[in-house]
mmCIF file of C-alpha atoms in Angstrom:
data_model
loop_
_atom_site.group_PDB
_atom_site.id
_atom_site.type_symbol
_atom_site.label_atom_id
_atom_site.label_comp_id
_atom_site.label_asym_id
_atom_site.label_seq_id
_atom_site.Cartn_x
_atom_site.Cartn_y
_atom_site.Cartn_z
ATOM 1 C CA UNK A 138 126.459 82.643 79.677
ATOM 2 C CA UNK A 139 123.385 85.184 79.730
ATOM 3 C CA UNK A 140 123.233 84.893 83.580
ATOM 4 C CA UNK A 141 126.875 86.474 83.648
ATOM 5 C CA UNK A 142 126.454 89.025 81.001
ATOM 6 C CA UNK A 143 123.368 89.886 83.217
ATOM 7 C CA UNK A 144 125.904 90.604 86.085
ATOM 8 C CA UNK A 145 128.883 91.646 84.155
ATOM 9 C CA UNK A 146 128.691 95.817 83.847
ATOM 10 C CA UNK A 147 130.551 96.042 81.156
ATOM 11 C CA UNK A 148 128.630 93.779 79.431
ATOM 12 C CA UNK A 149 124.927 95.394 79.636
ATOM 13 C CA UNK A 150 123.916 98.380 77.491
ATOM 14 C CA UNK A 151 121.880 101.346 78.429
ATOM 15 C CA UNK A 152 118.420 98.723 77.295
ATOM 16 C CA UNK A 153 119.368 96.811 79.814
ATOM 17 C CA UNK A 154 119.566 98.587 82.710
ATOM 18 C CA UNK A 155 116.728 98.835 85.394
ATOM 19 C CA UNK A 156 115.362 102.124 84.558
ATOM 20 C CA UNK A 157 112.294 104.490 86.063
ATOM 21 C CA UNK A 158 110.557 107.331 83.775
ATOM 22 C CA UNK A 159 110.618 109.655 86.523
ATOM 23 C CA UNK A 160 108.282 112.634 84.634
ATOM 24 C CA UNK A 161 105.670 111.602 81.919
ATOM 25 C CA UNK A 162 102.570 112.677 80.887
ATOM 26 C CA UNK A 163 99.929 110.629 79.444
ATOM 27 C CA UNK A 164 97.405 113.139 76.679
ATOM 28 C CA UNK A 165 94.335 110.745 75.068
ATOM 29 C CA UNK A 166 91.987 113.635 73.843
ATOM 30 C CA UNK A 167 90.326 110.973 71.810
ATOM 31 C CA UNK A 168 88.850 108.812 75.325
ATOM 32 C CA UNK A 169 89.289 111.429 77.464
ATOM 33 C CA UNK A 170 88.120 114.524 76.077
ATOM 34 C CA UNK A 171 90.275 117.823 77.799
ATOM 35 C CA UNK A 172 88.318 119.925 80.036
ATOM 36 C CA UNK A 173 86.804 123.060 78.965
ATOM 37 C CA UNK A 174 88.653 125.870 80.775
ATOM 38 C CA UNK A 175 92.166 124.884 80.125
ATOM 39 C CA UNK A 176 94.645 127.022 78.842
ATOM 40 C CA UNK A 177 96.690 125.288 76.258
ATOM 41 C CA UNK A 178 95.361 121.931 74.016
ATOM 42 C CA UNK A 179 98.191 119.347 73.400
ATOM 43 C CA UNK A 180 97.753 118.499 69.728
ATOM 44 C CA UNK A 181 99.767 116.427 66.984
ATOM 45 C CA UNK A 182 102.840 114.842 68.131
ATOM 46 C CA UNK A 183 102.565 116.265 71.702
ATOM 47 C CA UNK A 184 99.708 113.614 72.331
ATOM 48 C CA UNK A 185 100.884 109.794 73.515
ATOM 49 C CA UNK A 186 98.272 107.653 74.801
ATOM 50 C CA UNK A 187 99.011 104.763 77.543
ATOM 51 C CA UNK A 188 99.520 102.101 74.117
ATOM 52 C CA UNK A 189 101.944 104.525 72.609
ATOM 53 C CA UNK A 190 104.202 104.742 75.589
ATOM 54 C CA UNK A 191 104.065 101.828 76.691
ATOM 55 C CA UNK A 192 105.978 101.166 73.408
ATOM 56 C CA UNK A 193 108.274 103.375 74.317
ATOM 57 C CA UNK A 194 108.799 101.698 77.771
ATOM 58 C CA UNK A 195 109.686 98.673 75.834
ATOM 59 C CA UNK A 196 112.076 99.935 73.067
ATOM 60 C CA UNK A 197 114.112 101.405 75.898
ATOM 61 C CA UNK A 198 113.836 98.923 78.679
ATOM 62 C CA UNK A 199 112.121 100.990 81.259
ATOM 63 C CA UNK A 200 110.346 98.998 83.816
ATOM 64 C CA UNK A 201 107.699 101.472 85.654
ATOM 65 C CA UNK A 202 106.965 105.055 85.459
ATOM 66 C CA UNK A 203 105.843 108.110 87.436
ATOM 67 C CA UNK A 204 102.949 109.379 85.450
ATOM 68 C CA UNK A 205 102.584 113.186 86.155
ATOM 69 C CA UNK A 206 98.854 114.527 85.560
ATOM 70 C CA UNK A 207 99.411 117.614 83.144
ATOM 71 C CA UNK A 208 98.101 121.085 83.568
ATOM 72 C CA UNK A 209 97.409 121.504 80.014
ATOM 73 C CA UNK A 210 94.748 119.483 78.369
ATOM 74 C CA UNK A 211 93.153 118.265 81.972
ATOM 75 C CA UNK A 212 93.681 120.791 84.304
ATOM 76 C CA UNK A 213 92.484 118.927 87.664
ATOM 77 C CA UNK A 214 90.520 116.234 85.756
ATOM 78 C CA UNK A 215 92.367 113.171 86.956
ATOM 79 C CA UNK A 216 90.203 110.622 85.011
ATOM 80 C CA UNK A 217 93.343 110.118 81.932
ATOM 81 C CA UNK A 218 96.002 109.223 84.610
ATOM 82 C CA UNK A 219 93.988 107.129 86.605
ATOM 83 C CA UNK A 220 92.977 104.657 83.426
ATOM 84 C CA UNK A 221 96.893 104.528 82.358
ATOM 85 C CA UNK A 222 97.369 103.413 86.219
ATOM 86 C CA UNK A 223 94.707 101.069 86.304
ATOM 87 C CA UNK A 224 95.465 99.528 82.957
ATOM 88 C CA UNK A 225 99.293 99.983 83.113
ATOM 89 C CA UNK A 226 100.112 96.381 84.398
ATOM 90 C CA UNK A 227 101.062 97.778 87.706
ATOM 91 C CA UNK A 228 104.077 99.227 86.117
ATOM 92 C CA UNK A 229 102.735 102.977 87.214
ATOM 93 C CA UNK A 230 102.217 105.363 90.008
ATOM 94 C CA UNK A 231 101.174 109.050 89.778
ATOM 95 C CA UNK A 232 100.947 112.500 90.362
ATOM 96 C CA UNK A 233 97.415 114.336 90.491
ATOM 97 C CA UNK A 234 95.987 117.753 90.278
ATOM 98 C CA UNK A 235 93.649 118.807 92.259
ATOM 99 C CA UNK A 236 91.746 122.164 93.340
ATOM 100 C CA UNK A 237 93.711 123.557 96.760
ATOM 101 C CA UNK A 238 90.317 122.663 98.452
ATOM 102 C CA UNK A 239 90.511 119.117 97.901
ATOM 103 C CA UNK A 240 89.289 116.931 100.646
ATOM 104 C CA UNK A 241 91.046 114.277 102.689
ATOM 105 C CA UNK A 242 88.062 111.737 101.280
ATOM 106 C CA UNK A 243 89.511 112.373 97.529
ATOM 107 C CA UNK A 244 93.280 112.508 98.278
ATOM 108 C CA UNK A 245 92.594 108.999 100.206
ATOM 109 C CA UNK A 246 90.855 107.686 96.901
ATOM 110 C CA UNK A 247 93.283 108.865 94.502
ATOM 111 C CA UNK A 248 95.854 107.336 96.899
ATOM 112 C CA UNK A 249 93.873 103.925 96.691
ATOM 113 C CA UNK A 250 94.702 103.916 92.866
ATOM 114 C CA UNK A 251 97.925 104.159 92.488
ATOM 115 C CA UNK A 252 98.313 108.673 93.118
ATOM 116 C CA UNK A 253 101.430 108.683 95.814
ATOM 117 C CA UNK A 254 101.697 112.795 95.643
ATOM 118 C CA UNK A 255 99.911 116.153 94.472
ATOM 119 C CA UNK A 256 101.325 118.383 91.604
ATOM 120 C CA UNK A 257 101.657 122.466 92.339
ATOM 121 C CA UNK A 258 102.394 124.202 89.731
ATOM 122 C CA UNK A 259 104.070 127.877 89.954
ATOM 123 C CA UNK A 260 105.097 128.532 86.820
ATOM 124 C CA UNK A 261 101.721 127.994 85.294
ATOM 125 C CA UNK A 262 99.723 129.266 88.087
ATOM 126 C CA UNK A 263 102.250 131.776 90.069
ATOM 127 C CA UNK A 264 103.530 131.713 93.319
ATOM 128 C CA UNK A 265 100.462 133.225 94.669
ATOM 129 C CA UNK A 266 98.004 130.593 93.947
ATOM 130 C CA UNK A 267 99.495 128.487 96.557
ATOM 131 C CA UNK A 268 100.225 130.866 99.146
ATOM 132 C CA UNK A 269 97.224 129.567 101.078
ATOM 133 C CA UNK A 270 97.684 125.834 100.652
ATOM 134 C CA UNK A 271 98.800 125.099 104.625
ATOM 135 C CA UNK A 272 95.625 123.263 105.086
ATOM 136 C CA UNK A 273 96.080 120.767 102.111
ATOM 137 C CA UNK A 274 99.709 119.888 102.563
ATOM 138 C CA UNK A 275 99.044 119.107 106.114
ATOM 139 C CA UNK A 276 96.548 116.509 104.664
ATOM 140 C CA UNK A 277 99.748 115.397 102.306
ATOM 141 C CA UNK A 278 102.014 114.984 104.917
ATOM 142 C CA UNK A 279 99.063 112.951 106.930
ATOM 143 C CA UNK A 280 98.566 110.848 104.206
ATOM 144 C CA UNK A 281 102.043 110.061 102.940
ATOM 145 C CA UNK A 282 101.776 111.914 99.772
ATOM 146 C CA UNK A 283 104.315 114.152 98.373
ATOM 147 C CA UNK A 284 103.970 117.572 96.919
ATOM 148 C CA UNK A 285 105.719 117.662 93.757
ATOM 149 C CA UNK A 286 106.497 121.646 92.517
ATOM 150 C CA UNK A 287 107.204 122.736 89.263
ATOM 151 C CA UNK A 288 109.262 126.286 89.928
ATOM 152 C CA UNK A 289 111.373 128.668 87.766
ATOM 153 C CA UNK A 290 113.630 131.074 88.233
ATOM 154 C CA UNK A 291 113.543 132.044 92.213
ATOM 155 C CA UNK A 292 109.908 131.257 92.716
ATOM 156 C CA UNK A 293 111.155 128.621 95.488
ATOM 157 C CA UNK A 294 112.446 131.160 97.646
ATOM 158 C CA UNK A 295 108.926 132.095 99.302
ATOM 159 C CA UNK A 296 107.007 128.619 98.974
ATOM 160 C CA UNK A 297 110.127 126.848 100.337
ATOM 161 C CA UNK A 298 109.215 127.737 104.039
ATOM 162 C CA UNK A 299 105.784 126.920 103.169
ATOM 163 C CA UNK A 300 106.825 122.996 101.706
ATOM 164 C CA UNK A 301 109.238 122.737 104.724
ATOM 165 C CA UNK A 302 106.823 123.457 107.668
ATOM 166 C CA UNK A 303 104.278 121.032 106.403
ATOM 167 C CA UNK A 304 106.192 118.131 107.352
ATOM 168 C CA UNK A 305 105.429 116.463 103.693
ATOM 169 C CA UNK A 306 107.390 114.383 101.208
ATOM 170 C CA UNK A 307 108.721 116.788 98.318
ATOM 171 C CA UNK A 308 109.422 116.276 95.122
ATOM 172 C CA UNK A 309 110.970 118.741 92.893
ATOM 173 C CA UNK A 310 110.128 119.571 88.964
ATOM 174 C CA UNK A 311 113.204 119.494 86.562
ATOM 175 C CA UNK A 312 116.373 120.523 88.846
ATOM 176 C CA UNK A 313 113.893 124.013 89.935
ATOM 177 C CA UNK A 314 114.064 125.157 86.520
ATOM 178 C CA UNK A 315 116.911 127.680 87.264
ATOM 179 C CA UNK A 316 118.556 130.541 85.478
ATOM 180 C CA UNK A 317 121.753 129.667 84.199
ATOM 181 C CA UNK A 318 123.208 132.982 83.637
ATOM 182 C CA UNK A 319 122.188 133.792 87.453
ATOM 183 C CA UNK A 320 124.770 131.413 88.656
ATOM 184 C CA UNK A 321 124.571 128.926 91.414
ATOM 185 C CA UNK A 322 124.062 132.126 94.048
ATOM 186 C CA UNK A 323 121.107 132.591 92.868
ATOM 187 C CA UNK A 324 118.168 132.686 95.675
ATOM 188 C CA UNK A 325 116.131 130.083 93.921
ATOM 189 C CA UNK A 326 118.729 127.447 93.879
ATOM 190 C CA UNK A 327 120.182 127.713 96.955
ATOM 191 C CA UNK A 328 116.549 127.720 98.351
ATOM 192 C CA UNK A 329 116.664 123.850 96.554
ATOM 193 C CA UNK A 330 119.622 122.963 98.282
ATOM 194 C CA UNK A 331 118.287 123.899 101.289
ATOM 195 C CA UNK A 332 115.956 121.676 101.219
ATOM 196 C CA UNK A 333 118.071 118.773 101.108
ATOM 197 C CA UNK A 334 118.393 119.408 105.038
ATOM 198 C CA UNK A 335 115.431 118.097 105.493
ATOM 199 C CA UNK A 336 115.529 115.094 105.144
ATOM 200 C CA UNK A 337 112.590 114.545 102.588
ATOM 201 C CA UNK A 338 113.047 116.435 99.635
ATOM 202 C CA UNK A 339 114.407 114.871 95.732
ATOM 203 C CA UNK A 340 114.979 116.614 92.994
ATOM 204 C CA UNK A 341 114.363 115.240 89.557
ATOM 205 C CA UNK A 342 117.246 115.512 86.874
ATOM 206 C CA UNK A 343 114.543 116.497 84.303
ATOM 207 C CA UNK A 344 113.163 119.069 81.651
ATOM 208 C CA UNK A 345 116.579 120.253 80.716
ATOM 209 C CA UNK A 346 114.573 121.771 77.754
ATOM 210 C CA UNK A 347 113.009 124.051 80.046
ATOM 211 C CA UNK A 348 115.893 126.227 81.368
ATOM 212 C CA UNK A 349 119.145 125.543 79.372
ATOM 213 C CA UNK A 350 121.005 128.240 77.156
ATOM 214 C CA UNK A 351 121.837 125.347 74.930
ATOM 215 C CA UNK A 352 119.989 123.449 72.235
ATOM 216 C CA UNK A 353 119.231 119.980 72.755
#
C-alpha cells in the first residue's frame, strides 16, 4: 500500500524525505529595491524571489526553510525576508541583519515575525567589526536568538571566546569555511570543535563551494 511504502526506507526516494533548507537567501530587486550603500548587486540568475523558490521547495520535497537575510543586495534592510516569512505559508523562519547597535525593541519585533537569530558576518565585514558586539549578544542570548557566523579560514579563533561567553545559541556558516590544505590542526577548526562543548553550538553542512579545492 502507499501507507507502507511511506514507512518502508527502502522504498522512499530522496523527494520523499522530510527535508529543511538550512541556508537560503531570498533577492527580489524588483519589490524590494537593494539599499544604496551595498557592496555587491545580485543580478541575473543569482536573483530567486519567494514564488521561484518556493518551486524549488516543491520539485524537491522540502518542507520549511531557514531564510538567511543576505549581505549583498540588502545589507541590514530586513524588509525582503520578512515578506517571504509572512507570505511563506508558515513554512519559514529567518536570519536578520542588523547594525551592532540594534535595540532590544527591534530584535523583539523581528522575533515576533518569524527572525529566531542574528547574522555576523566576518568574512565580509572582518573580524574587527564585531569585536565590540558584547552588548548585543547578551540581548541574543536574553531573547533566545542565535548568532549565526559566517567565518573563513581561522577568523573563529578570536570571536570564539567572544560567542562562548555570551551565553547565546550559535549557529555556524558552511562547516567555518576552512582551509583544506591547512589540515584539521588548523586553529580555526579546532576553535569549531570547541565549541561543541558547549552545549549550544551547530554547524551547518553548507557552502561547500566556498572552501573546497575541488570543483563541484
Amino acid at each position: 500500500s502507499d501507507s507502507a511504502a511511506r514507512h518502508d526506507p527502502a522504498a522512499m526516494s530522496i523527494f520523499d524525505e522530510p527535508k529543511i533548507d538550512a541556508h537560503c537567501h531570498v533577492l527580489d530587486p524588483a519589490r524590494f529595491p537593494y539599499a544604496a550603500d551595498v557592496t555587491y548587486r545580485p543580478a541575473g540568475q543569482e536573483i530567486g524571489t519567494l514564488a521561484q523558490y518556493q518551486s524549488v521547495m516543491d520539485a524537491y520535497g522540502m518542507r520549511h526553510a531557514l531564510l538567511v537575510g543576505p549581505n549583498s543586495g540588502y545589507g541590514t534592510d530586513n524588509r525582503c525576508l520578512l515578506d517571504a516569512i509572512a507570505r511563506g505559508r508558515g513554512c519559514f523562519k529567518g536570519i536578520a541583519v542588523v547594525p551592532n547597535d540594534v535595540g532590544r525593541a527591534e530584535l523583539e519585533r523581528l522575533k515576533a515575525a518569524g527572525v529566531i537569530g542574528v547574522a555576523f558576518n566576518a568574512t565580509v565585514h572582518g573580524v574587527d567589526h564585531y569585536t565590540a558586539t558584547a552588548g548585543l549578544l547578551r540581548l541574543l542570548a536574553d531573547l533566545d536568538l542565535f548568532i549565526q557566523v559566517q567565518v573563513e579560514h581561522d577568523q573563529l579563533v578570536p570571536l570564539a571566546p567572544l560567542l562562548v561567553a555570551s551565553g547565546a545559541r550559535i549557529l555556524i556558516d558552511h562547516c567555518g569555511r576552512p582551509t583544506p590544505a591547512a589540515g584539521l590542526a588548523q586553529p580555526g577548526f579546532q576553535a569549531l570543535l570547541a565549541l561543541a562543548r558547549t552545549g549550544r553550538a551547530a554547524v551547518k553542512l553548507s557552502g561547500y563551494q566556498k572552501f573546497s579545492a575541488e570543483p563541484p
